[in-house]
mmCIF file with all atom_site columns, C-alpha atoms in Angstrom:
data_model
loop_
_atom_site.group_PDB
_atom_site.id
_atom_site.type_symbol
_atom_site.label_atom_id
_atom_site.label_alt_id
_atom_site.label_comp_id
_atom_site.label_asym_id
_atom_site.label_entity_id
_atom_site.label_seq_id
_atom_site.pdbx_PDB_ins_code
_atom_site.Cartn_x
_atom_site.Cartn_y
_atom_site.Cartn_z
_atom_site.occupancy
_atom_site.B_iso_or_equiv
_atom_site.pdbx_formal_charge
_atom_site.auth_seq_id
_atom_site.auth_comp_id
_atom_site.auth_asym_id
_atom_site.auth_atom_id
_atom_site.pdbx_PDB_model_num
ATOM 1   C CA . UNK A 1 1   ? -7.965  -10.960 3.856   1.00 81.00 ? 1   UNK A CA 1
ATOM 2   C CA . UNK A 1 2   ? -8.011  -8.402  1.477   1.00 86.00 ? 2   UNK A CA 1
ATOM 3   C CA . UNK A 1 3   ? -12.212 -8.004  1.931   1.00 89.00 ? 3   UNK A CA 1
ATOM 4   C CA . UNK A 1 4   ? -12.054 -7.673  5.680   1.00 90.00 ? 4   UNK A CA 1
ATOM 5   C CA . UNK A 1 5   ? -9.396  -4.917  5.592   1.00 91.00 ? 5   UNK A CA 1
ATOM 6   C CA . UNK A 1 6   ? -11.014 -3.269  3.040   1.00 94.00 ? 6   UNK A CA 1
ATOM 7   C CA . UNK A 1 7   ? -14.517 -3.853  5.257   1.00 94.00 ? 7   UNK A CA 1
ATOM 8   C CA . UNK A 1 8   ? -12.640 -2.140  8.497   1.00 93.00 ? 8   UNK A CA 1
ATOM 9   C CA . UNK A 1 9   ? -10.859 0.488   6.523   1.00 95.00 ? 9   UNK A CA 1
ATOM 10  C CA . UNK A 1 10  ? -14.269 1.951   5.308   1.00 95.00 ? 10  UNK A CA 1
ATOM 11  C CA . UNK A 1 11  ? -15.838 1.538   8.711   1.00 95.00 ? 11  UNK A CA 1
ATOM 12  C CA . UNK A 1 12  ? -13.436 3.374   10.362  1.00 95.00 ? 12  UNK A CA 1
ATOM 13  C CA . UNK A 1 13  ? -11.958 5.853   8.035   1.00 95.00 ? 13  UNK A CA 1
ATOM 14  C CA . UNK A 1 14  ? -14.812 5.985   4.682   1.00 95.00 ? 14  UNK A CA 1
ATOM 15  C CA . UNK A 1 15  ? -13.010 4.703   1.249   1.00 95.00 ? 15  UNK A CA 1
ATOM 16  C CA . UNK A 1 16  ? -12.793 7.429   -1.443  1.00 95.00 ? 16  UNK A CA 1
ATOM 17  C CA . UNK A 1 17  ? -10.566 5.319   -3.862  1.00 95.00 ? 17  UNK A CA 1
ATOM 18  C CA . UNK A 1 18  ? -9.906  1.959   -4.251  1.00 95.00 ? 18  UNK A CA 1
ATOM 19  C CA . UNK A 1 19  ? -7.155  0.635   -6.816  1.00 95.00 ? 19  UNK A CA 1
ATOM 20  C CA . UNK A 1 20  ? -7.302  -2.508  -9.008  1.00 94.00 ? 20  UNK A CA 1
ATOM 21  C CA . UNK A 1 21  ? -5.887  -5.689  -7.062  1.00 93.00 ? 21  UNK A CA 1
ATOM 22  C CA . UNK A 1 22  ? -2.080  -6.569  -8.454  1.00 94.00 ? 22  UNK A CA 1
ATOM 23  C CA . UNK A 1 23  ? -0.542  -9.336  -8.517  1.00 92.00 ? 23  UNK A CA 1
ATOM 24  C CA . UNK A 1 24  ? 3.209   -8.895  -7.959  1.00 92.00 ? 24  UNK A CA 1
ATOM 25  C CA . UNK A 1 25  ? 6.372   -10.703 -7.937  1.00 90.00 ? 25  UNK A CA 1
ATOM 26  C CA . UNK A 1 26  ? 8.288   -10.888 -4.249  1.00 88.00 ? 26  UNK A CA 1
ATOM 27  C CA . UNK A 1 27  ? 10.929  -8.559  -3.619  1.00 85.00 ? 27  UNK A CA 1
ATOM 28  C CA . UNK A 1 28  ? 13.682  -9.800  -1.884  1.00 77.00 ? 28  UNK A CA 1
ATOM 29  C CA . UNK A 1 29  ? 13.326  -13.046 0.489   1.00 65.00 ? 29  UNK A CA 1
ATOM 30  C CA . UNK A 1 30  ? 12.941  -16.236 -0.779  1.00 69.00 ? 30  UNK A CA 1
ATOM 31  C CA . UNK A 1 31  ? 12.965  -17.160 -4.798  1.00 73.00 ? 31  UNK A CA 1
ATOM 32  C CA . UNK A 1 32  ? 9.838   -19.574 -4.594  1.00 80.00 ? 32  UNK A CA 1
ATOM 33  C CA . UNK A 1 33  ? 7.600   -17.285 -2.565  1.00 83.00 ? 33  UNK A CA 1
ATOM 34  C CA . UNK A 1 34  ? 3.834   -17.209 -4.099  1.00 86.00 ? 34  UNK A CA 1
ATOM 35  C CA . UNK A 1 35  ? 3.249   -13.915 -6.128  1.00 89.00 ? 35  UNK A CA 1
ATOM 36  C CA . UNK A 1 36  ? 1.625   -11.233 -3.715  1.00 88.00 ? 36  UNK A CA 1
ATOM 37  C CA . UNK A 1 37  ? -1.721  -9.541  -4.050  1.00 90.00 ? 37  UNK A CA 1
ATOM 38  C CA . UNK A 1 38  ? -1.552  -5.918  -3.539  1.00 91.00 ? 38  UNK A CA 1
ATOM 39  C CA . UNK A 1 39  ? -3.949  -3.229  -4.289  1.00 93.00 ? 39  UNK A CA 1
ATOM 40  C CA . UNK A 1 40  ? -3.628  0.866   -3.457  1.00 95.00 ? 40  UNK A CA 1
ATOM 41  C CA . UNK A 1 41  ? -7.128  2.449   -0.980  1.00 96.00 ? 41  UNK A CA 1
ATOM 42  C CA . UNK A 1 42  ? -7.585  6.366   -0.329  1.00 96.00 ? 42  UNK A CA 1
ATOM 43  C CA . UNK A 1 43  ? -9.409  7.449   2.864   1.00 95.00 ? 43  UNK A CA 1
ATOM 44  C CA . UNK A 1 44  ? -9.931  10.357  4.306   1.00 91.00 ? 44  UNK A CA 1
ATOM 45  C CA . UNK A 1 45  ? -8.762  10.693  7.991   1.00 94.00 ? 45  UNK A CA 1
ATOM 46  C CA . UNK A 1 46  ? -8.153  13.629  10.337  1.00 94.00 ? 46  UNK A CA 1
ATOM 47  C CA . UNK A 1 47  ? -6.571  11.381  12.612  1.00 96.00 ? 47  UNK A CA 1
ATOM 48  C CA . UNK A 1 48  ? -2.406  11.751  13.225  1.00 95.00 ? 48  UNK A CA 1
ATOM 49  C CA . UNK A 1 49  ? 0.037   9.040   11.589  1.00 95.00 ? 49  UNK A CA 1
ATOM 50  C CA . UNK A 1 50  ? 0.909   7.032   14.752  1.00 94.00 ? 50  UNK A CA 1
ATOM 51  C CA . UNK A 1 51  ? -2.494  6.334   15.296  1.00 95.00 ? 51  UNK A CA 1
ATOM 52  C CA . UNK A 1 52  ? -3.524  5.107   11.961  1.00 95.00 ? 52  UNK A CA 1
ATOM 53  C CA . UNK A 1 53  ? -0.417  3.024   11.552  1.00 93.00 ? 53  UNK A CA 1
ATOM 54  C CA . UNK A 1 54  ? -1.284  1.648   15.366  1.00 94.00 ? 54  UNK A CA 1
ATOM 55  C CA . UNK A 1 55  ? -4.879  0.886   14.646  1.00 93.00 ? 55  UNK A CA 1
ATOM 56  C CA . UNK A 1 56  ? -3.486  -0.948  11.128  1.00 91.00 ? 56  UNK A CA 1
ATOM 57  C CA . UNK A 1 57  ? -1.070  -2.719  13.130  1.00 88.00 ? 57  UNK A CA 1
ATOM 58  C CA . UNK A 1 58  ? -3.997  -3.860  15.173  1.00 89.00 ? 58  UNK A CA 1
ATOM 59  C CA . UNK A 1 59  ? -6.206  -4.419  12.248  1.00 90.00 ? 59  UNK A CA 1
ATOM 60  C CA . UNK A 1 60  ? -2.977  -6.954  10.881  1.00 86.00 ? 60  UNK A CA 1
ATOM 61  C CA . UNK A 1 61  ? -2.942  -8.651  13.656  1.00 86.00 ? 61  UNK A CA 1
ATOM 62  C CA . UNK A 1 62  ? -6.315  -10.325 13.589  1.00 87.00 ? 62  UNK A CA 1
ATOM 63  C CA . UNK A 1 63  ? -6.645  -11.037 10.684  1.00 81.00 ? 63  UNK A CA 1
ATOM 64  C CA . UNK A 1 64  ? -3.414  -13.425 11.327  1.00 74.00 ? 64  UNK A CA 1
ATOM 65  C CA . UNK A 1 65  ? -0.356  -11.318 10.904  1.00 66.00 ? 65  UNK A CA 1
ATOM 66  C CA . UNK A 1 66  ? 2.634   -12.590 12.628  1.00 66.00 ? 66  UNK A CA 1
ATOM 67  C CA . UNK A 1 67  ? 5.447   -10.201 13.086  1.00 61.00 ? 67  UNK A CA 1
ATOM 68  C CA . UNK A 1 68  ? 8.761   -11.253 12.393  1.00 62.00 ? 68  UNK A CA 1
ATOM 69  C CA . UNK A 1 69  ? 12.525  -9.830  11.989  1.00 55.00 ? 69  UNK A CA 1
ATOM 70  C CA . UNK A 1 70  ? 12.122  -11.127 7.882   1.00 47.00 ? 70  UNK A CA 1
ATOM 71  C CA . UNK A 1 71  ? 9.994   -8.019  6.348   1.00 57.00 ? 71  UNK A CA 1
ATOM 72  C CA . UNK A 1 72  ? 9.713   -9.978  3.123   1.00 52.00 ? 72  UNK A CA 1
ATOM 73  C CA . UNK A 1 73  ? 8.069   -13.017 4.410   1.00 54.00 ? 73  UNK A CA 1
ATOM 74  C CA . UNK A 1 74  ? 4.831   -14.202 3.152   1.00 55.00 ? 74  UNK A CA 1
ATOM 75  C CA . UNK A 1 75  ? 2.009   -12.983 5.063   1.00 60.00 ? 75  UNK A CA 1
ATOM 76  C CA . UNK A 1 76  ? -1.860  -12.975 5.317   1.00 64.00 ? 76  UNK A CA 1
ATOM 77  C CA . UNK A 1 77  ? -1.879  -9.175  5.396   1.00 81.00 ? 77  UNK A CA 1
ATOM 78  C CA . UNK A 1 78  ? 0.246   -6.110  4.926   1.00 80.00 ? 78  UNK A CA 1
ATOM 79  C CA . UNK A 1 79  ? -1.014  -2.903  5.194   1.00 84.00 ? 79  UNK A CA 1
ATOM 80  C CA . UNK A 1 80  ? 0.938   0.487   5.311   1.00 90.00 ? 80  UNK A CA 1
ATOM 81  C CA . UNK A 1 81  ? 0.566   4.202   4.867   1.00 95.00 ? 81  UNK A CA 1
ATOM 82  C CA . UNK A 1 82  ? 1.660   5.825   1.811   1.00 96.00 ? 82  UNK A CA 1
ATOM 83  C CA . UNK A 1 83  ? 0.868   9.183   2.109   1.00 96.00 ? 83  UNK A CA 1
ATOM 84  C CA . UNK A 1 84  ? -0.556  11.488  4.982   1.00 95.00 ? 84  UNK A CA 1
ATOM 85  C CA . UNK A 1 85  ? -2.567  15.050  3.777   1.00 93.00 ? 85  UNK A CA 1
ATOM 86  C CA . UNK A 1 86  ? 0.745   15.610  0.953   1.00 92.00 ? 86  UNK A CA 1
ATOM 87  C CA . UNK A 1 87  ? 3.559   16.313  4.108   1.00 95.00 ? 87  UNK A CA 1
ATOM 88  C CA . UNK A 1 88  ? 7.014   14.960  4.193   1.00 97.00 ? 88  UNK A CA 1
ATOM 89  C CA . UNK A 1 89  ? 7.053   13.402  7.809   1.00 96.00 ? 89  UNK A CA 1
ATOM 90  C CA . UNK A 1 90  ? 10.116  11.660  9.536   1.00 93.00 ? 90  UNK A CA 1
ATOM 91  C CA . UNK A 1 91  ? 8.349   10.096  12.312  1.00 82.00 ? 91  UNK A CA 1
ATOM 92  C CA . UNK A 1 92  ? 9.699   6.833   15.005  1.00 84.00 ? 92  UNK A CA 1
ATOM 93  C CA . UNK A 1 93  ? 10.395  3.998   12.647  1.00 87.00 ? 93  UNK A CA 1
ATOM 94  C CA . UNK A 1 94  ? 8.701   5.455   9.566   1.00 91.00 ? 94  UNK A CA 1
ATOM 95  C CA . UNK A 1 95  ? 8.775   8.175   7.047   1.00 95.00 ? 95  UNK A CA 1
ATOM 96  C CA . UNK A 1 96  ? 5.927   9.579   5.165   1.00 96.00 ? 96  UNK A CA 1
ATOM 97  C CA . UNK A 1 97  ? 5.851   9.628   1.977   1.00 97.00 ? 97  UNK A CA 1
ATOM 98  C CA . UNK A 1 98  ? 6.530   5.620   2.688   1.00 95.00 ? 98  UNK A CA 1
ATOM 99  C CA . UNK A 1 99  ? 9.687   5.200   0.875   1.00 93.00 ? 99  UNK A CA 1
ATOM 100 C CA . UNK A 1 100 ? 8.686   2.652   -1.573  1.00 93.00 ? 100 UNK A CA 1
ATOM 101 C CA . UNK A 1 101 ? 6.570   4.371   -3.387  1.00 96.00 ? 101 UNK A CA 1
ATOM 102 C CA . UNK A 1 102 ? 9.416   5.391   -6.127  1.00 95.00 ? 102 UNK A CA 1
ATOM 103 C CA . UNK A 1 103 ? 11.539  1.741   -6.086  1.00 95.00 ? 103 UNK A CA 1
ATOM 104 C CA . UNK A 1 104 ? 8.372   -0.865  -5.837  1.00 95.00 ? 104 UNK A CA 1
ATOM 105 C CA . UNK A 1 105 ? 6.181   -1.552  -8.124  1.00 96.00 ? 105 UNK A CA 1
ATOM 106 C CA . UNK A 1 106 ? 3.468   -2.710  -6.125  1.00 94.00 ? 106 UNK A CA 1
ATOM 107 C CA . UNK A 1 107 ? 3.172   0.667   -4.529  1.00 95.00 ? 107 UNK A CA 1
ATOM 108 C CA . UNK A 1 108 ? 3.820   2.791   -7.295  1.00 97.00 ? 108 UNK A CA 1
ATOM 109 C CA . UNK A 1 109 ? 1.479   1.398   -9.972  1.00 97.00 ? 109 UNK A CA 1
ATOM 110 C CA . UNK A 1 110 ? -1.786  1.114   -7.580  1.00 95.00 ? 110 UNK A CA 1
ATOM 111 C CA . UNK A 1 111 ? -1.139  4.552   -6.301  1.00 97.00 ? 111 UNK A CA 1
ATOM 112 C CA . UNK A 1 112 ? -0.773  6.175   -9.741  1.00 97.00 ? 112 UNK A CA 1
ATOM 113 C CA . UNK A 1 113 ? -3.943  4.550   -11.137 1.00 96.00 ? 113 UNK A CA 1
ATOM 114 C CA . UNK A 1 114 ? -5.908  6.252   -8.524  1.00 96.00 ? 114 UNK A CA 1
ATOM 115 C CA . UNK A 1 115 ? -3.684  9.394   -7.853  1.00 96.00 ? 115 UNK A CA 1
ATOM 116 C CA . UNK A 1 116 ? -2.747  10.125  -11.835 1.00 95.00 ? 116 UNK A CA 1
ATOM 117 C CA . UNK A 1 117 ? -2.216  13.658  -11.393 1.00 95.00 ? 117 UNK A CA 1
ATOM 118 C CA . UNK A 1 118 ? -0.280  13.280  -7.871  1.00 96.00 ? 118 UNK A CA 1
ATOM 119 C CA . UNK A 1 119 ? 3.134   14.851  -7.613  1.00 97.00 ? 119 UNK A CA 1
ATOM 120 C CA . UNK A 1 120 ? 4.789   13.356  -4.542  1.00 97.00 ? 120 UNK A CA 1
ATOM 121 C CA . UNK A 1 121 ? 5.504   15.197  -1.447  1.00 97.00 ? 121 UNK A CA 1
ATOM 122 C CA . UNK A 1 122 ? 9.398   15.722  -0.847  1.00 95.00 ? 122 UNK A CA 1
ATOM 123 C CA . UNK A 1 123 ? 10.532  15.780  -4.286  1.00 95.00 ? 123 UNK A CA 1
ATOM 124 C CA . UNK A 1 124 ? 7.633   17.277  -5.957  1.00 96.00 ? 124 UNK A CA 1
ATOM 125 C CA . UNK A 1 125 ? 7.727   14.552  -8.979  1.00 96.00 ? 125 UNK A CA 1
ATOM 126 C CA . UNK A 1 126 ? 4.310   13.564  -11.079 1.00 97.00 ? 126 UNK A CA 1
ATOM 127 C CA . UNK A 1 127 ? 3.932   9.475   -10.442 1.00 97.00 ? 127 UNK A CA 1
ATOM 128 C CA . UNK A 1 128 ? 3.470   9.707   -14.057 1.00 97.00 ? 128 UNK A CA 1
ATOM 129 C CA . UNK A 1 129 ? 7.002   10.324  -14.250 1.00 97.00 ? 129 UNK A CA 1
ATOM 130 C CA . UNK A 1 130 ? 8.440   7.734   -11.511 1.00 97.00 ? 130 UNK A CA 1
ATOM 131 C CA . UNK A 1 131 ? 6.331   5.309   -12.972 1.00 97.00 ? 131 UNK A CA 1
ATOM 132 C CA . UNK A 1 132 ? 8.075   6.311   -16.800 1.00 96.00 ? 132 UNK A CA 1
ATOM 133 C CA . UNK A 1 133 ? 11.688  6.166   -15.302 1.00 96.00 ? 133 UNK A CA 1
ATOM 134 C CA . UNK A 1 134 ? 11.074  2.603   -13.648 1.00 95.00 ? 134 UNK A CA 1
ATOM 135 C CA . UNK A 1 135 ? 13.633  0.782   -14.105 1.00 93.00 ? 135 UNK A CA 1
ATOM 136 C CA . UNK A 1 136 ? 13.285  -2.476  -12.071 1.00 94.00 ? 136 UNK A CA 1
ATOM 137 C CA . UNK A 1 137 ? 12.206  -4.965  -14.884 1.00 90.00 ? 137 UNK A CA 1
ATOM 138 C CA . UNK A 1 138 ? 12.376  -7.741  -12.398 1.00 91.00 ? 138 UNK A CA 1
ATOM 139 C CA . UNK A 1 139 ? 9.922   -6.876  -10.463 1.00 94.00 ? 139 UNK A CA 1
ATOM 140 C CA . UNK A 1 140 ? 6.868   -8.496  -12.092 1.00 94.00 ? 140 UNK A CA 1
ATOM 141 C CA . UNK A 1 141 ? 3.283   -7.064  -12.036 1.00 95.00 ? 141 UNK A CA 1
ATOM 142 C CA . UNK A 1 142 ? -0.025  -8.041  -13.302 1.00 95.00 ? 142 UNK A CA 1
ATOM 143 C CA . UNK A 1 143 ? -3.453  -5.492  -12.915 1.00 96.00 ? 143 UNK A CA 1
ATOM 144 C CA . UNK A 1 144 ? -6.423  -8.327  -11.798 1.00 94.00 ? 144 UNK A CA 1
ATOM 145 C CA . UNK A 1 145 ? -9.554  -7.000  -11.059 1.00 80.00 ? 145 UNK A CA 1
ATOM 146 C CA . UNK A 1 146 ? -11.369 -4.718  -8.608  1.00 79.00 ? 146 UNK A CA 1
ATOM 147 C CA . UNK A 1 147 ? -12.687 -5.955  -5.566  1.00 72.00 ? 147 UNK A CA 1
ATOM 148 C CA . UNK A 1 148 ? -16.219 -6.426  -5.309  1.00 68.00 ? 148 UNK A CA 1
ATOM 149 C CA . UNK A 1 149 ? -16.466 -5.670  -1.665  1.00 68.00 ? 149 UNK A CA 1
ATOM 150 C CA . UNK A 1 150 ? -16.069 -1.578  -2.104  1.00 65.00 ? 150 UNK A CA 1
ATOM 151 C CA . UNK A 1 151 ? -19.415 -0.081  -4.321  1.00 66.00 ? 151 UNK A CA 1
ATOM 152 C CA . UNK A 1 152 ? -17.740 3.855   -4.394  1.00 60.00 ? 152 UNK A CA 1
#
């Protein structure tokens, strides 16, 4: 799933930077869960928030998403928006930056390998330095390789 929604993302928006895939411990939910995959992607987009997060919803959805109440379910694809142009935006049912970029690993580490020098938005912190201060040793992650679906 991972190849198709990286397919459609640079069809529709053009890929500038694509992250290493990770392979990451579950956070939260159920203890014997399979290890996620999870992998950071920069575009470039002129388009407004709500309608990027509506076409990825769309984009989710067939490629098998089901929607349910438990957000830490297994699931054949996840796809969210990180950052939007470097604003601080408190939008209807989300907030940009995404809030997990400083608290989960499988955000934080992608982003910073392709954003090294990237202070985040809001609190003006380097990832360098979120990604020093982690704390959350349970949270388990594992660089794999880069997909070979992208040529940048």
């Amino acid at each position: 799933h991972l190849d198709a929604a990286l397919k459609a993302l640079d069809e529709r928006f053009g890929i500038k930077e694509v992250s290493h895939i990770y392979e990451t411990s579950p956070v939260g939910g159920k203890k014997n869960q399979p290890f996620f995959w999870n992998m950071v992607v920069a575009v470039d987009s002129e388009e407004k928030p709500e309608v990027i997060r509506k076409w990825i919803g769309t984009l989710e959805k067939k490629e098998g998403r089901e929607r349910e109440n438990n957000r830490n379910k297994s699931r054949t694809l996840d796809v969210d928006l990180i950052l939007w142009k470097n604003r601080v935006i408190k939008g209807k049912g989300f907030s940009l930056p995404h809030p997990d970029v400083q608290t989960k690993a499988f955000v934080l580490f992608p982003l910073l390998e392709i954003a090294p020098r990237l202070a985040l938005p809001g609190s003006g912190k380097p990832l360098i330095e979120l990604a020093h201060a982690f704390k959350d040793k349970g949270q388990l992650i594992r660089r794999l390789k880069k997909s070979s679906s992208i040529n940048l």
